[in-house]
PDB file of C-alpha atoms in Angstrom:
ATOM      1  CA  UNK A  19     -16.332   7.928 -16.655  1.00  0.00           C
ATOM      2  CA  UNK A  20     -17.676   4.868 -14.602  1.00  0.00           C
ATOM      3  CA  UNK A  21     -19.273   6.256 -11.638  1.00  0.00           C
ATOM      4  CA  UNK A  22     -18.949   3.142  -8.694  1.00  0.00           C
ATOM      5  CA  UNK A  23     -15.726   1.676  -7.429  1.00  0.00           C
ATOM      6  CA  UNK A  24     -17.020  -1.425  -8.903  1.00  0.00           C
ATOM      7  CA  UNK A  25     -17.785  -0.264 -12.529  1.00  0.00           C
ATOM      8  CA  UNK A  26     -14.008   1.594 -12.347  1.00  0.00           C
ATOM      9  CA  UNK A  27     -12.843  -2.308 -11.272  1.00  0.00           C
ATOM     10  CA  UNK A  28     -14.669  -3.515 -14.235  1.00  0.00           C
ATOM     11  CA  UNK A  29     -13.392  -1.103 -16.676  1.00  0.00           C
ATOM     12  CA  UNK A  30      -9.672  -1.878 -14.740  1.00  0.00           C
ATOM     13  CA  UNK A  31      -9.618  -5.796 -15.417  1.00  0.00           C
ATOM     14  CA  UNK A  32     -11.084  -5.269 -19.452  1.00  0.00           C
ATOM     15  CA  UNK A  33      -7.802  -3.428 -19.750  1.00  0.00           C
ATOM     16  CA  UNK A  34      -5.924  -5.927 -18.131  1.00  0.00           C
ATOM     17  CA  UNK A  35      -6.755  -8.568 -20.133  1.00  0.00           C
ATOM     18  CA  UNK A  36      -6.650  -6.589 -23.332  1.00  0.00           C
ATOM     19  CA  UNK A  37      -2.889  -5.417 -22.202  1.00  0.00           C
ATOM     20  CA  UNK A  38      -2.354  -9.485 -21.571  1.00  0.00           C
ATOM     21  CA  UNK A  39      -3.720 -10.877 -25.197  1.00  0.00           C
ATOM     22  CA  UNK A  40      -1.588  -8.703 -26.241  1.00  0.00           C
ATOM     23  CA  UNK A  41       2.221  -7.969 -27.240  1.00  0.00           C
ATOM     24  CA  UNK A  42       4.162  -9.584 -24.612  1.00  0.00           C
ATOM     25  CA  UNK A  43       1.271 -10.725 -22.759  1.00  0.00           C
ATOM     26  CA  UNK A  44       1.713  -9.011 -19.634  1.00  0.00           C
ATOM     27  CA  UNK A  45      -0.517 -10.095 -16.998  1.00  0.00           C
ATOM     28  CA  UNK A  46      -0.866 -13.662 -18.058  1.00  0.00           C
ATOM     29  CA  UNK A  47       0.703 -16.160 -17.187  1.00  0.00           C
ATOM     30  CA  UNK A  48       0.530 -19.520 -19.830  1.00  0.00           C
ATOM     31  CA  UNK A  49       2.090 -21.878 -17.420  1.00  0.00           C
ATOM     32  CA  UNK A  50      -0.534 -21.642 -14.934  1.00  0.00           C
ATOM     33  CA  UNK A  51      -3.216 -20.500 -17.780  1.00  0.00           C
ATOM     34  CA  UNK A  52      -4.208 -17.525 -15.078  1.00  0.00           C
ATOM     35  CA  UNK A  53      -4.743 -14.257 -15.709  1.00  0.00           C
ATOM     36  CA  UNK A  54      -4.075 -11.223 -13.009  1.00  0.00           C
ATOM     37  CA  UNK A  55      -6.974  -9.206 -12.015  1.00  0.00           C
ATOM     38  CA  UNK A  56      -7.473  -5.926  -9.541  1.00  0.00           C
ATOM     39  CA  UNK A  57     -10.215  -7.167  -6.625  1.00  0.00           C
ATOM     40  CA  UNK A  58     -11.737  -4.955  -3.946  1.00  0.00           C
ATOM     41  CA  UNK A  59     -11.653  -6.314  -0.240  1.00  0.00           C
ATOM     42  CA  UNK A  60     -13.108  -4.834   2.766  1.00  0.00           C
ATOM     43  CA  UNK A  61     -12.799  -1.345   0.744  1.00  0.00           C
ATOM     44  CA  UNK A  62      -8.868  -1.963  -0.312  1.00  0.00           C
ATOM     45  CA  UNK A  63      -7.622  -2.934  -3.722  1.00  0.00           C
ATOM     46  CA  UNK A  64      -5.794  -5.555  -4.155  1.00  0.00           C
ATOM     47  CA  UNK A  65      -3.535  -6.845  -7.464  1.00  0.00           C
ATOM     48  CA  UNK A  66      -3.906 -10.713  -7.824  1.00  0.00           C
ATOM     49  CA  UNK A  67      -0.633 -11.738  -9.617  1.00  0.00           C
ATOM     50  CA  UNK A  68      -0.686 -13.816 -12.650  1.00  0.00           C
ATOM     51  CA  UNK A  69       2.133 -15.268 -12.108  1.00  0.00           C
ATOM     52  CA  UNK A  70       2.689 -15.826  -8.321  1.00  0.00           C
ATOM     53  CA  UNK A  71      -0.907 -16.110  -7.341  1.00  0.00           C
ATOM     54  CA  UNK A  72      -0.744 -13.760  -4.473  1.00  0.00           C
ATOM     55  CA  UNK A  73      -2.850 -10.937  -3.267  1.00  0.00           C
ATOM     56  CA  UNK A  74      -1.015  -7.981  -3.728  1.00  0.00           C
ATOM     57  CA  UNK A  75      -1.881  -4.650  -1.943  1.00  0.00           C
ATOM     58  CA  UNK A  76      -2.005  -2.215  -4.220  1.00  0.00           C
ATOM     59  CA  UNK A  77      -0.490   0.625  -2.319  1.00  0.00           C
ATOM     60  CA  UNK A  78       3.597   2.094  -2.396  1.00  0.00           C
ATOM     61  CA  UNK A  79       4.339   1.358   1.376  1.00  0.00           C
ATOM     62  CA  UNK A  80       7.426   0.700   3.193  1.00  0.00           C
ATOM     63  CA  UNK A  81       6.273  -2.176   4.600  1.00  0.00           C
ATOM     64  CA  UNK A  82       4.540  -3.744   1.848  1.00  0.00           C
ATOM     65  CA  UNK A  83       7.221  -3.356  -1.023  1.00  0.00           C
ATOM     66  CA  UNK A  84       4.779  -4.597  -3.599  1.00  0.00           C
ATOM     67  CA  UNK A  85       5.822  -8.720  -2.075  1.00  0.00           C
ATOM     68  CA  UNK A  86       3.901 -11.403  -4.659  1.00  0.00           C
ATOM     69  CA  UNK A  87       4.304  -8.512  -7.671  1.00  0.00           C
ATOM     70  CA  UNK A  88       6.113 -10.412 -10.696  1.00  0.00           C
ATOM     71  CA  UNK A  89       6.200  -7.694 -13.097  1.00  0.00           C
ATOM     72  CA  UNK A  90       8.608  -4.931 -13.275  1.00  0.00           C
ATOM     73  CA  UNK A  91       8.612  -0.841 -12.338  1.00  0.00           C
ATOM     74  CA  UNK A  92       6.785   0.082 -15.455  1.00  0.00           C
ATOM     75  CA  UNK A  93       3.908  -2.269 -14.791  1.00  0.00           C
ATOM     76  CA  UNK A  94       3.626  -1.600 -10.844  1.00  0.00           C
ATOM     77  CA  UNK A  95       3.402   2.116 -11.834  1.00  0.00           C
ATOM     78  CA  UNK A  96       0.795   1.264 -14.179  1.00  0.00           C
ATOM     79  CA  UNK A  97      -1.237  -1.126 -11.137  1.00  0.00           C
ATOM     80  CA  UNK A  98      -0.927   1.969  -9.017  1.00  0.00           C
ATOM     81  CA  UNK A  99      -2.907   4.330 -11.501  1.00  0.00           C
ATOM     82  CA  UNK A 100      -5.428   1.635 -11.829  1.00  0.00           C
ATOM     83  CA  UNK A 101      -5.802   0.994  -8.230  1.00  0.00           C
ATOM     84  CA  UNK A 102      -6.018   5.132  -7.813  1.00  0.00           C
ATOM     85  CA  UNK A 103      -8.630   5.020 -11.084  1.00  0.00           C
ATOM     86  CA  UNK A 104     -10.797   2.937  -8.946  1.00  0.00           C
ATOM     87  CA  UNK A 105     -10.628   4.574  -5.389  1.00  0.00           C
ATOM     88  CA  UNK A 106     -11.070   7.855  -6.692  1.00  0.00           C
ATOM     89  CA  UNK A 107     -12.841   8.218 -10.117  1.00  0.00           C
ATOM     90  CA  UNK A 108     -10.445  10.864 -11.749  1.00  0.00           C
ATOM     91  CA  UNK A 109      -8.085  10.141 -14.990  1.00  0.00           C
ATOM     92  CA  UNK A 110      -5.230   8.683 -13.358  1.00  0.00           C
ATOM     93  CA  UNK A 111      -3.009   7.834 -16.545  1.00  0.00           C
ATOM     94  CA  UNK A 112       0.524   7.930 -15.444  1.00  0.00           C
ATOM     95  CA  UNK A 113      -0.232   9.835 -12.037  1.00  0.00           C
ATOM     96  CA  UNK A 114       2.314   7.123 -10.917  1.00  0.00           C
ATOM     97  CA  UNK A 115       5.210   7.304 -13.100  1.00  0.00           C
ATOM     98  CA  UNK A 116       6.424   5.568 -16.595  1.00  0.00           C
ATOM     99  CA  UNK A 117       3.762   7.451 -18.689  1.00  0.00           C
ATOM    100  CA  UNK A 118       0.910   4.706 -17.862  1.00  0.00           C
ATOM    101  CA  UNK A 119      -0.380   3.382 -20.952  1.00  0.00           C
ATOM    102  CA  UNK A 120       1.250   5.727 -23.388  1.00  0.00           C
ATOM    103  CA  UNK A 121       4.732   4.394 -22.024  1.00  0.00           C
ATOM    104  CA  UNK A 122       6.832   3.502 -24.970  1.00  0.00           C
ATOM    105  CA  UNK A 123       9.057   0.912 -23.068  1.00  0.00           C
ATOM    106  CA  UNK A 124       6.676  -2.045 -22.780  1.00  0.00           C
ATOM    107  CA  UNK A 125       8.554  -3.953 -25.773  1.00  0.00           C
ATOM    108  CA  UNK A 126       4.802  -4.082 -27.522  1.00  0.00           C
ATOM    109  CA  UNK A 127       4.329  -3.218 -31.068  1.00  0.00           C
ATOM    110  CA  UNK A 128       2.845  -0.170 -31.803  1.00  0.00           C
ATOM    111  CA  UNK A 129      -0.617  -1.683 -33.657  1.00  0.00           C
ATOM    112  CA  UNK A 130      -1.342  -3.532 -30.301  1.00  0.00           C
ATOM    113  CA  UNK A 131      -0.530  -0.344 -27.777  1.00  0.00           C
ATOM    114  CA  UNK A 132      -2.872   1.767 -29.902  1.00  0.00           C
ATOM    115  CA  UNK A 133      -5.613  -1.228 -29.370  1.00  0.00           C
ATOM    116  CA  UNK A 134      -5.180  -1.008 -26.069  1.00  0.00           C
ATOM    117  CA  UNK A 135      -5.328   2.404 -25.862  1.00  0.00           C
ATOM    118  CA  UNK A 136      -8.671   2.844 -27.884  1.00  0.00           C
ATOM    119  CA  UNK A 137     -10.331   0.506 -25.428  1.00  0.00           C
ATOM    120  CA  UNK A 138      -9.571   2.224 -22.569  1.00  0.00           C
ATOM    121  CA  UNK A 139     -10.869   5.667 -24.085  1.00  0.00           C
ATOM    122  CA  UNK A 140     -14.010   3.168 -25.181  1.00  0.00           C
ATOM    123  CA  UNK A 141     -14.305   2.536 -21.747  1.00  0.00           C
ATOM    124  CA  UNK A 142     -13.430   6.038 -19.826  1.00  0.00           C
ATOM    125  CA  UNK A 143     -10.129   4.922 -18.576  1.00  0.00           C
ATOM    126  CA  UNK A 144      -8.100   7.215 -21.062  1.00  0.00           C
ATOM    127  CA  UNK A 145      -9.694  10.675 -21.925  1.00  0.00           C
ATOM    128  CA  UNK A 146     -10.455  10.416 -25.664  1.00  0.00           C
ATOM    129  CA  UNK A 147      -8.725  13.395 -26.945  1.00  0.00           C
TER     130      UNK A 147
END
């Protein structure tokens, strides 16, 4: 397990860019060539949106309503559990809902959800069972 808020971010964006060469490509955006990343600021996390641009704070408030997120439930359940990866250093796979990176309704084939399930165990994401 990463020890530092910043090696946890680290580990957090590999998996995001695995998750977007992959499969559907979730998290990038080939229009705009961008990929989304998880930043810290001023000790908050923040999702940067692929596909909008936007700072997104990573948090379920009222007020906030995930504004600037383009991706569905599944994957704001799955930005939650990274964000809550990062602040607080524990295994945080689907803490937030959908099963996290073991959820079988991302429309990926299987060969490319096991790929990206290695490398997070590689990297102390997942717990490698």
């Amino acid at each position: 397990m990463p020890k530092t808020k910043e090696e946890r971010l680290q580990v957090v964006n590999k998996i995001i860019l695995e998750i977007a060469s992959r499969g559907r490509k979730s998290f990038y955006n080939k229009r705009k060539d961008r990929y989304a990343e998880m930043v810290i600021e001023k000790g908050k996390i923040y999702f940067i949106d692929d596909y909008t641009g936007e700072r997104v704070y990573a948090y379920n408030t009222v007020q906030n309503a995930h504004r600037g997120f383009s991706h569905g439930g599944t994957m704001w359940g799955l930005v939650n559990d990274f964000r809550e990866f990062i602040v607080k250093g524990e295994y945080t796979n689907h803490n937030n809902g959908y099963g996290g990176l073991y959820c079988p309704h991302w429309g990926y084939p299987e060969e490319d959800m096991k790929a990206i399930q290695n490398l997070a165990k590689k990297l102390g994401y997942l717990k490698d069972n």
